[in-house]
Coordinates of C-alpha atoms in Angstrom, one line a residue:
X210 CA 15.6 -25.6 -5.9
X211 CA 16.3 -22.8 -8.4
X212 CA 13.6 -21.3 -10.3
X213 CA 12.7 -22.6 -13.6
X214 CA 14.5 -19.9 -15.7
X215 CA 13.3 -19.9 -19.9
X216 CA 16.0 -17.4 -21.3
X217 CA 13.5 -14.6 -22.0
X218 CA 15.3 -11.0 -21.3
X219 CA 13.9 -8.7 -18.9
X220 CA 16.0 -6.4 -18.8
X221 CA 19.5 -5.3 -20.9
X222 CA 21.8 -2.6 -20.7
X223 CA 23.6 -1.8 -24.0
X224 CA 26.5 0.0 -23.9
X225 CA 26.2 2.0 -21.1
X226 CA 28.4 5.0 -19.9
X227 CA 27.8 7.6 -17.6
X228 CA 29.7 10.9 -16.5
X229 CA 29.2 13.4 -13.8
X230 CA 30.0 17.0 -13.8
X231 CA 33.4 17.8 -11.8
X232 CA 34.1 21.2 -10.0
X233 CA 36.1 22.8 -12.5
X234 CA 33.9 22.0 -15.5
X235 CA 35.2 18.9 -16.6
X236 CA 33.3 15.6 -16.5
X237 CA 34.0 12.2 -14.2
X238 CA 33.1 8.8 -16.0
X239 CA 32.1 6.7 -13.6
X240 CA 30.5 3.9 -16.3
X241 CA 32.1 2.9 -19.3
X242 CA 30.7 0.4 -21.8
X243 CA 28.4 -1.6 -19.3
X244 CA 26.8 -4.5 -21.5
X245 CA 24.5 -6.5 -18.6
X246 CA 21.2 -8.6 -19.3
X247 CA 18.8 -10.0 -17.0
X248 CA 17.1 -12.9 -17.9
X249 CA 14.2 -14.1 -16.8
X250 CA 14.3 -16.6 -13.5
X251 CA 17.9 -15.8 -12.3
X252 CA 19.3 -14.1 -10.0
X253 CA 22.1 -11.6 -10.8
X254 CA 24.6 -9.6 -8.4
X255 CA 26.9 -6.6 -9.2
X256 CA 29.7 -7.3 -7.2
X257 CA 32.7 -4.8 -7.3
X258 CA 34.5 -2.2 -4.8
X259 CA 33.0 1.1 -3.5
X260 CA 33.3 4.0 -6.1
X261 CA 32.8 1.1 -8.9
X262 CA 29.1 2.6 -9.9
X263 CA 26.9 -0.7 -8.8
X264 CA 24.2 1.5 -7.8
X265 CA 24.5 3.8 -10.5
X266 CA 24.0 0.9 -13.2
X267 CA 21.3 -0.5 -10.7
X268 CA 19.3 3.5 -10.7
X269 CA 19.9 3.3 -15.1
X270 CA 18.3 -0.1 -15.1
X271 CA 15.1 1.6 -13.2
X272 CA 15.0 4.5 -15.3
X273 CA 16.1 7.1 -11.9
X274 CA 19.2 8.2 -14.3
X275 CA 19.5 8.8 -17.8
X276 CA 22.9 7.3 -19.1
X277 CA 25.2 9.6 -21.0
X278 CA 25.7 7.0 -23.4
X279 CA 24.0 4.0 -24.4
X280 CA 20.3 2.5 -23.2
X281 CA 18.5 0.3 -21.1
X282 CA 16.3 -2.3 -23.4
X283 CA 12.9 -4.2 -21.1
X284 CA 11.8 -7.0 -23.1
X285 CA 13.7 -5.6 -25.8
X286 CA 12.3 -2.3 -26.6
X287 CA 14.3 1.1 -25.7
X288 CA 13.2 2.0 -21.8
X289 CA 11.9 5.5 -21.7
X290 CA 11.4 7.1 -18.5
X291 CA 10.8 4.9 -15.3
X292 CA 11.0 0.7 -15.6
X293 CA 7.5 0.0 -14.6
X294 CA 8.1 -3.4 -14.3
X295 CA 10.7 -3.1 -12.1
X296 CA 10.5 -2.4 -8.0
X297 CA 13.8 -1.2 -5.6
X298 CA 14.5 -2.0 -1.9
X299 CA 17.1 0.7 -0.5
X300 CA 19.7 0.3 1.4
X301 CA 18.3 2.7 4.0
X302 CA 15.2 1.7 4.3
X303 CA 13.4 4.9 2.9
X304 CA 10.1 4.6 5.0
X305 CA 7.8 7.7 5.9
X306 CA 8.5 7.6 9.9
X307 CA 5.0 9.2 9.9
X308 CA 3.2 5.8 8.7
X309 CA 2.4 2.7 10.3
X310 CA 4.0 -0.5 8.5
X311 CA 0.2 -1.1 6.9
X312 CA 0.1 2.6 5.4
X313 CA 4.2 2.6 4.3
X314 CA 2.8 -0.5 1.6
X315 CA -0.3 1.2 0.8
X316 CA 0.9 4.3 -0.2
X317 CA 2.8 2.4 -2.9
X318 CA -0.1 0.2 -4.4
X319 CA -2.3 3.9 -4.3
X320 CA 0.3 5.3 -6.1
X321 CA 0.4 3.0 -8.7
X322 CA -2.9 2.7 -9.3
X323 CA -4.4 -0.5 -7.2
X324 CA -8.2 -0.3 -6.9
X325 CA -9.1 0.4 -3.3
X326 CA -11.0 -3.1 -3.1
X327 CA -7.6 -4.7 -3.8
X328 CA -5.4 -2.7 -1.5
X329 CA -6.0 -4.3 1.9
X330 CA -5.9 -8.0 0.9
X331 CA -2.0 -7.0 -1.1
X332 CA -1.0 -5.6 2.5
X333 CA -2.1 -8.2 4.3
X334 CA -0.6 -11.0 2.0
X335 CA 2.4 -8.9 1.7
X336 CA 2.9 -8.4 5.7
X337 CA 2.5 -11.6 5.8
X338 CA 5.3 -13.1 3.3
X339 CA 7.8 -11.4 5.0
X340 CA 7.1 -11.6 8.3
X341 CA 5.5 -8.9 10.4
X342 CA 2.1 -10.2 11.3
X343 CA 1.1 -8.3 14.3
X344 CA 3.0 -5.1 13.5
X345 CA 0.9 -3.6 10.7
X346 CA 0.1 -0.7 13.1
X347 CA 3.8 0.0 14.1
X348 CA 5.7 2.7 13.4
X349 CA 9.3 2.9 11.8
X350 CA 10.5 3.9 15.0
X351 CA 9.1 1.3 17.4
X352 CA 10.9 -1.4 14.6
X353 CA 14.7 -2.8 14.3
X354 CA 16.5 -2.6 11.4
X355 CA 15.7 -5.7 10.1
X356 CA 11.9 -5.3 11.0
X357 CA 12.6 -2.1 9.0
X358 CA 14.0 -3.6 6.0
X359 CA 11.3 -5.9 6.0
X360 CA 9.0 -3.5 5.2
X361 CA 10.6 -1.7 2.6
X362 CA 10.7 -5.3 0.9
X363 CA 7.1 -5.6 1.8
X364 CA 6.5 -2.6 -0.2
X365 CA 8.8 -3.6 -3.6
X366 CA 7.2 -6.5 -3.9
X367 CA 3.6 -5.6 -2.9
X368 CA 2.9 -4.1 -6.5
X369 CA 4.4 -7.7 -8.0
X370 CA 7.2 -6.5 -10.0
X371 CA 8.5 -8.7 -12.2
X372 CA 12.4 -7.3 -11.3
X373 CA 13.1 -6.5 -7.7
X374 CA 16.3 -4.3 -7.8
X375 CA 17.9 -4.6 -4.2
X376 CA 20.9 -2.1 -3.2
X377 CA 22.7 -3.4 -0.7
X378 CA 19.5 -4.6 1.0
X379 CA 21.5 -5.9 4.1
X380 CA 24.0 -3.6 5.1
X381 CA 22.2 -1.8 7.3
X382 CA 21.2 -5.1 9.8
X383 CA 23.2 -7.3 12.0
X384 CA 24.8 -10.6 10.3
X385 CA 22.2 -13.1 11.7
X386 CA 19.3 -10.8 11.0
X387 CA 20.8 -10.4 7.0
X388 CA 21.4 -14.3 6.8
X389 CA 17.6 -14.7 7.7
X390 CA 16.9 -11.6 5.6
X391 CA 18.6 -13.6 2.6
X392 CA 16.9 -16.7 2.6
X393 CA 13.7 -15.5 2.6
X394 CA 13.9 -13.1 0.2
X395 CA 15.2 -16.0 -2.0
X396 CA 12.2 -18.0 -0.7
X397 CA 10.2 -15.3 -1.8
X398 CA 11.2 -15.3 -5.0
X399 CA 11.1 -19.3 -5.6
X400 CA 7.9 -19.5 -4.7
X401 CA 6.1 -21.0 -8.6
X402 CA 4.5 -18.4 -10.9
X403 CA 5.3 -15.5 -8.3
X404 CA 6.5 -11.9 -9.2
X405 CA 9.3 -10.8 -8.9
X406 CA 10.8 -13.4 -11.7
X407 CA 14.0 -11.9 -11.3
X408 CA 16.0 -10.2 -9.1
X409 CA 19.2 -8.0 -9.2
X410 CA 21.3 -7.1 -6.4
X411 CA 24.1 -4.5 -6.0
X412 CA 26.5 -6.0 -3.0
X413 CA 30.2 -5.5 -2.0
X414 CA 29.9 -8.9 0.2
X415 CA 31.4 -11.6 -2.0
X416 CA 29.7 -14.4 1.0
X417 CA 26.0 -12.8 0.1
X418 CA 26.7 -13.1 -3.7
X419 CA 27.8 -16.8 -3.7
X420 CA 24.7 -17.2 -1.2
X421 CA 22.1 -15.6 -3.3
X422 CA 23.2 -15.0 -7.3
X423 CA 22.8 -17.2 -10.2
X424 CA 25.3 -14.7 -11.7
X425 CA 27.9 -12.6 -10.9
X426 CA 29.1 -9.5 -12.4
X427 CA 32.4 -8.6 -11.5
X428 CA 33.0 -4.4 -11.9
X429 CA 36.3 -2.4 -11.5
X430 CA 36.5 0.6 -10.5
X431 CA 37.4 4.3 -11.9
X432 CA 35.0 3.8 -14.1
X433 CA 32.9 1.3 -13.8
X434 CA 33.2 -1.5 -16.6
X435 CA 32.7 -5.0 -16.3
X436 CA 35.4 -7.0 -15.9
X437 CA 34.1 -11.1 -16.2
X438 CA 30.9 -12.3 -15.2
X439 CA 31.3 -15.9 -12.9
X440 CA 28.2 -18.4 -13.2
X441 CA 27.1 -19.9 -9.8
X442 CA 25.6 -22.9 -10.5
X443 CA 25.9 -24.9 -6.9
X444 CA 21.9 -26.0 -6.2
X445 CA 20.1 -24.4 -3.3
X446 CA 19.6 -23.8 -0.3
X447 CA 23.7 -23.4 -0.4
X448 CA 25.4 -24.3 2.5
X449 CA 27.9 -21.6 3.3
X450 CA 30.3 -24.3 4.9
X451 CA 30.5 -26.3 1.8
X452 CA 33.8 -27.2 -0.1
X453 CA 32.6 -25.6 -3.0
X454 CA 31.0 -21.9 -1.3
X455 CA 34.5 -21.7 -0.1
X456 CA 36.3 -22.2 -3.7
X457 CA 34.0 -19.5 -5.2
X458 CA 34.4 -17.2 -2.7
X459 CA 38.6 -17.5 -2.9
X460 CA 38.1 -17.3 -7.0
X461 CA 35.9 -13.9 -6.7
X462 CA 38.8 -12.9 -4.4
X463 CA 41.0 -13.7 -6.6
X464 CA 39.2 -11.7 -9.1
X465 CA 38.6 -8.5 -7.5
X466 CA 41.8 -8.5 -5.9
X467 CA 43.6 -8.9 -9.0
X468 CA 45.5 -12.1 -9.1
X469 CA 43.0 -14.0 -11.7
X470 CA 43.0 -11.5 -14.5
X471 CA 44.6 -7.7 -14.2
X472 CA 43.5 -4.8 -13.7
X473 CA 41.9 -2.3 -16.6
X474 CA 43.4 1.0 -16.9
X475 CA 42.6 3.8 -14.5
X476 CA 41.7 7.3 -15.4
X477 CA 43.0 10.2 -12.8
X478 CA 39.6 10.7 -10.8
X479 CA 39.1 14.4 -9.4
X480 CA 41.8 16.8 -8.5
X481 CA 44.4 16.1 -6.3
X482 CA 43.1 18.8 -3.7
X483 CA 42.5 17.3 -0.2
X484 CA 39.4 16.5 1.2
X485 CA 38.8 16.4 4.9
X486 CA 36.8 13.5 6.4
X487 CA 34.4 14.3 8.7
X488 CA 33.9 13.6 12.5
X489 CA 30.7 11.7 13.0
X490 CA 28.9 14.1 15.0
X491 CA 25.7 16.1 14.8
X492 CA 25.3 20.0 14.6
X493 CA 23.5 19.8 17.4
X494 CA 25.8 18.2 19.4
X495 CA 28.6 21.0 18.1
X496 CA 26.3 23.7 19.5
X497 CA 25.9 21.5 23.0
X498 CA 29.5 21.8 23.4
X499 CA 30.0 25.4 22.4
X500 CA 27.1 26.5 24.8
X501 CA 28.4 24.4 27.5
X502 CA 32.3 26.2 27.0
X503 CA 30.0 30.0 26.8
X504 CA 28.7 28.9 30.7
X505 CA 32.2 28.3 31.9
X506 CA 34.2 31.5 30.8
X507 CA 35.0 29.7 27.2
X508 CA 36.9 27.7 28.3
X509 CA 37.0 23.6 29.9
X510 CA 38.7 20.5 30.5
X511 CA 38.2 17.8 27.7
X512 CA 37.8 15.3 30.6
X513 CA 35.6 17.4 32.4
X514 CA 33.5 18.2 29.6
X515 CA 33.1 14.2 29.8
X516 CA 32.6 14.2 33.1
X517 CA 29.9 17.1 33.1
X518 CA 27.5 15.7 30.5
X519 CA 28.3 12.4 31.4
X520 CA 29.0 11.5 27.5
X521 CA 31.9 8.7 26.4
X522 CA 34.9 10.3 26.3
X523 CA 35.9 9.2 22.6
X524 CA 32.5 11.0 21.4
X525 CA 33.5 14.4 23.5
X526 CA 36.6 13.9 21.6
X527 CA 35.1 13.4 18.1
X528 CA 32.6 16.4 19.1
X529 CA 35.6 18.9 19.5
X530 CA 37.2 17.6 15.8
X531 CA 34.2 18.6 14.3
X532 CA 34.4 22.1 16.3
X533 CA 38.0 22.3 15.5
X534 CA 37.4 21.6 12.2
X535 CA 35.0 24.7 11.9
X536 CA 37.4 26.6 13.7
X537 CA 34.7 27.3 16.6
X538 CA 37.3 26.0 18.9
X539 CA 40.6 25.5 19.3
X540 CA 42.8 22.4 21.7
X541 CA 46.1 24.2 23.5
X542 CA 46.9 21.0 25.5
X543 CA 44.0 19.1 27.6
X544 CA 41.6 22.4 27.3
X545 CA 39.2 23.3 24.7
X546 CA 38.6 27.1 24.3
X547 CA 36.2 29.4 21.4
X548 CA 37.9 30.8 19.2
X549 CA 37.1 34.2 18.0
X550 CA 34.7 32.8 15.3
X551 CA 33.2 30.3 18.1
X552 CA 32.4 33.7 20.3
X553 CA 30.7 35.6 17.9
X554 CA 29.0 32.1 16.8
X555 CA 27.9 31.5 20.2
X556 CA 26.6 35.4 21.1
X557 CA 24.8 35.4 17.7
X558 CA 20.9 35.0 16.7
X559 CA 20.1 31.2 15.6
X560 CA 19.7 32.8 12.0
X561 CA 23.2 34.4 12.2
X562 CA 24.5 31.4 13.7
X563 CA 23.6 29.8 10.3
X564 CA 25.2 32.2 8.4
X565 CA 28.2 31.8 10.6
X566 CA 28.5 28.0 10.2
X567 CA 27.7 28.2 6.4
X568 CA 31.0 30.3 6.3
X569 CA 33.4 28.1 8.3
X570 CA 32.0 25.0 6.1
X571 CA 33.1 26.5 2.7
X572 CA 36.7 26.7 4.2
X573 CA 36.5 22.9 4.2
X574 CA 36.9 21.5 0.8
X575 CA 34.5 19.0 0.6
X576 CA 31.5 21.2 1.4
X577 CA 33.2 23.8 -1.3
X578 CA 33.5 20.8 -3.9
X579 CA 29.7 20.4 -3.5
X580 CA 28.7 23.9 -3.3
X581 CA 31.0 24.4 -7.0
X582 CA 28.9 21.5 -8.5
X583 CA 25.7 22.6 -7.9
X584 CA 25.9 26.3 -8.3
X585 CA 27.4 24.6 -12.2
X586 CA 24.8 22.0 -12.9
X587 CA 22.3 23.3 -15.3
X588 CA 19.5 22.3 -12.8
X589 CA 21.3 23.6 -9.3
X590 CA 20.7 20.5 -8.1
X591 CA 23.0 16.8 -8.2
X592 CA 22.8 13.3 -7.3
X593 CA 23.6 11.1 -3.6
X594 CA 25.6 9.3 -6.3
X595 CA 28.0 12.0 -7.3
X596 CA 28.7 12.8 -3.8
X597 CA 29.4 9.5 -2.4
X598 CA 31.8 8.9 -5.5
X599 CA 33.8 11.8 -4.2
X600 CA 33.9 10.4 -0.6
X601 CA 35.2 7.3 -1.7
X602 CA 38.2 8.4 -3.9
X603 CA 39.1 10.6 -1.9
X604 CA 38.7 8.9 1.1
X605 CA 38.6 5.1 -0.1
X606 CA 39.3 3.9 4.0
X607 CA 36.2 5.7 5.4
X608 CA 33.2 4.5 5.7
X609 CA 31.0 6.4 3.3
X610 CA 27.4 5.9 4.1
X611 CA 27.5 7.4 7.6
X612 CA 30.3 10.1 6.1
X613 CA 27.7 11.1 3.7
X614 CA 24.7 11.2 6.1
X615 CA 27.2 13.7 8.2
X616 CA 27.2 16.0 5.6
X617 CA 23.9 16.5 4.6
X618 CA 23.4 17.0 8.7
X619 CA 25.8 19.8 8.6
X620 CA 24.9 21.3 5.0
X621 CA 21.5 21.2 5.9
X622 CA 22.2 23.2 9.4
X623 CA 24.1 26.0 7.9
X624 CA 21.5 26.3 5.1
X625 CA 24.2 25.6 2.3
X626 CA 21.7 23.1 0.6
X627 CA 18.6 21.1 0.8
X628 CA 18.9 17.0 0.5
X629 CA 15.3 15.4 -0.7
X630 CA 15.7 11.4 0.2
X631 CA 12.9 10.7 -2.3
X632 CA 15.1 11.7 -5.4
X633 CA 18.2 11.0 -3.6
X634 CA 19.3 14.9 -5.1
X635 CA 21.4 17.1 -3.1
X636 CA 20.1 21.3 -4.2
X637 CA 20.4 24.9 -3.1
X638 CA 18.6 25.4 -0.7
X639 CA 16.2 27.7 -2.8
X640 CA 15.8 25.2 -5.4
X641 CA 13.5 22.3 -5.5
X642 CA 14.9 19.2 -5.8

């Protein structure tokens, strides 16, 4: 069934645009004339590229981000501040490792204001809808990822919201786990009279989309504007073997890969400097290896490095990028051996260390990039957004999310700047965020 849906608007975005502050002074538009409603009973997906601005529109629509142009109307009065009526489930989960499931929800329904009376019966109801009877008292880290997600959906709609803004709620879990993960949320949301009454979704997954949305909105990219919106109007539950799941999938294709309707002009993104992708490996594990060369005279064997530490060879090898990279090593043939820099690293004070790596990052120029925006944004401080919109045109064939987590990893070691994962805002490291 599909719920009953009476037309009201929840929700609207009116003209939207949005910019972002490049390195040399000049602004990035990464929205342009966004016109979106939400309507009461439905649910609607942004579906579009990486680097499009999905979550951007979906962080406008909750009030996180003021819009350089335009406004976000609830129930048709100008939204100033947060969207109270609105609650968001992250992509990455976002729980406090520190609480059990139980206290993750509470700490929400304190926050916004739930008498104390009311708080336990909420958490156990809310545990209860989505699944994880007999793990209020465990901790992120004893649950999967999709026990995980779980709870961060326990805790959007725990406080009844009557919009549930989900951001790619199912990237982070395996494909059976986010086909279960689907239907109940949707099941969820059906049930009669029940918060949330409407839901919007921010998804690069075309299957999901013809799975779960009443309506599609279809976004290019550099910037962001709408480019058609497709009703979905196949009954549920949808069978995603069916004749007609199939046709809408090849049409949104068709859409986003251009064949159905061409593509809107592109503006020229950020300068044409080039930006180096990053080896997916920890500081930490950097400093292993440099410590391990130090015991040996400097200098090893790539295999025996392997062999030695009894690691997988492809990560040892991804491990000395990321020292190459910093120029902490170099790679004359099979051998890895410090480099001047990676001697006086190694002999240094953890504190000078620091100092050391901080220096050998701002040769790269992605960390530079991010280093020129904040020391130039009025508030020394700038958005997960911003950042992952460079990864992606720059490096549109990486994947950005672990890219991005990299990164913070590495800025964060050399002390180059602070990342605060409740604001999503990347700072100097002197600065609050």
């Amino acid at each position: 069934m599909n719920k009953d849906n009476n037309g009201t608007i929840l929700c609207a975005a009116v003209g939207i645009s949005h910019e972002f502050p490049k390195p040399e002074g000049n602004r990035l538009k990464v929205l342009d004339d966004i016109n979106l409603q939400i309507r009461s009973g439905e649910v609607v997906a942004l579906l579009g590229p990486s680097g499009c601005g999905k979550s951007t529109i979906l962080r406008i629509l909750a009030g996180l981000i003021k819009p350089a142009a335009g406004e976000v109307r609830t129930h048709g009065e100008k939204l100033a501040g947060l969207n109270k009526g609105a609650a968001i489930v992250f992509q990455g989960f976002a729980l406090y490792p520190w609480m059990t499931v139980s206290e993750n929800i509470e700490v929400v329904l304190r926050s916004t204001g739930y008498p104390a009376a009311e708080i336990d019966a909420r958490v156990q109801e809310t545990v209860r809808m989505v699944g994880l009877t007999g793990f209020e008292d465990a901790y992120p880290r004893e649950l999967s990822g999709g026990m995980k997600q779980r709870v961060g959906i326990a805790r959007a709609i725990a406080v009844k919201p009557e919009l549930l803004f989900m951001d790619e709620p199912f990237s982070q879990v395996d494909a059976l786990t986010a086909e279960s993960l689907r239907a109940e949320v949707l099941d969820i949301w059906e049930m009669a009279g029940a918060n949330p009454q409407s839901i919007l979704m921010v998804s690069h997954d075309i299957k999901e989309v013809v799975y779960m949305a009443d309506r599609i909105i279809v976004l290019g990219a550099h910037p962001g504007r709408v480019r058609t919106v497709v009703e979905n109007k196949m009954p549920r539950p949808r069978d995603y073997r069916s004749a007609e799941f199939q046709r809408l999938m090849e049409r949104l294709h068709d859409i986003i890969s251009g064949h159905e309707m061409p593509d809107v002009a592109v503006e020229p993104a950020m300068p044409p400097s080039f930006i180096e992708p990053l080896p997916n490996c920890s500081a930490g594990e950097i400093v292993g290896l440099m410590e391990y060369l130090d015991a040996r005279g400097g200098t090893a064997d790539v295999f025996q490095i392997s062999v030695d530490t009894r690691s997988e060879f492809g990560q040892i090898i991804t491990i000395v990028k990321g020292a190459e990279m910093l120029d902490l090593v170099d790679t004359p043939k099979r051998l890895v051996a410090l480099t001047p820099v990676g001697r006086m690293f190694i002999k240094a004070s953890p504190e000078e260390r620091k100092n050391v790596w901080r220096g050998q990052m701002l040769q790269l120029n992605l960390f530079r990039t991010i280093k020129d925006l904040i020391d130039k944004h009025p508030e020394q401080a700038i958005s997960k957004e911003l950042v992952q919109e460079i990864i992606v045109m720059h490096m549109p064939f990486e994947n950005y999310e672990p890219l991005f987590d990299n990164l913070i990893r590495w800025g964060r070691y050399g002390n180059l700047f602070s990342y605060d994962e409740t604001s999503e805002t990347i700072s100097r490291p002197d600065t609050p965020a």
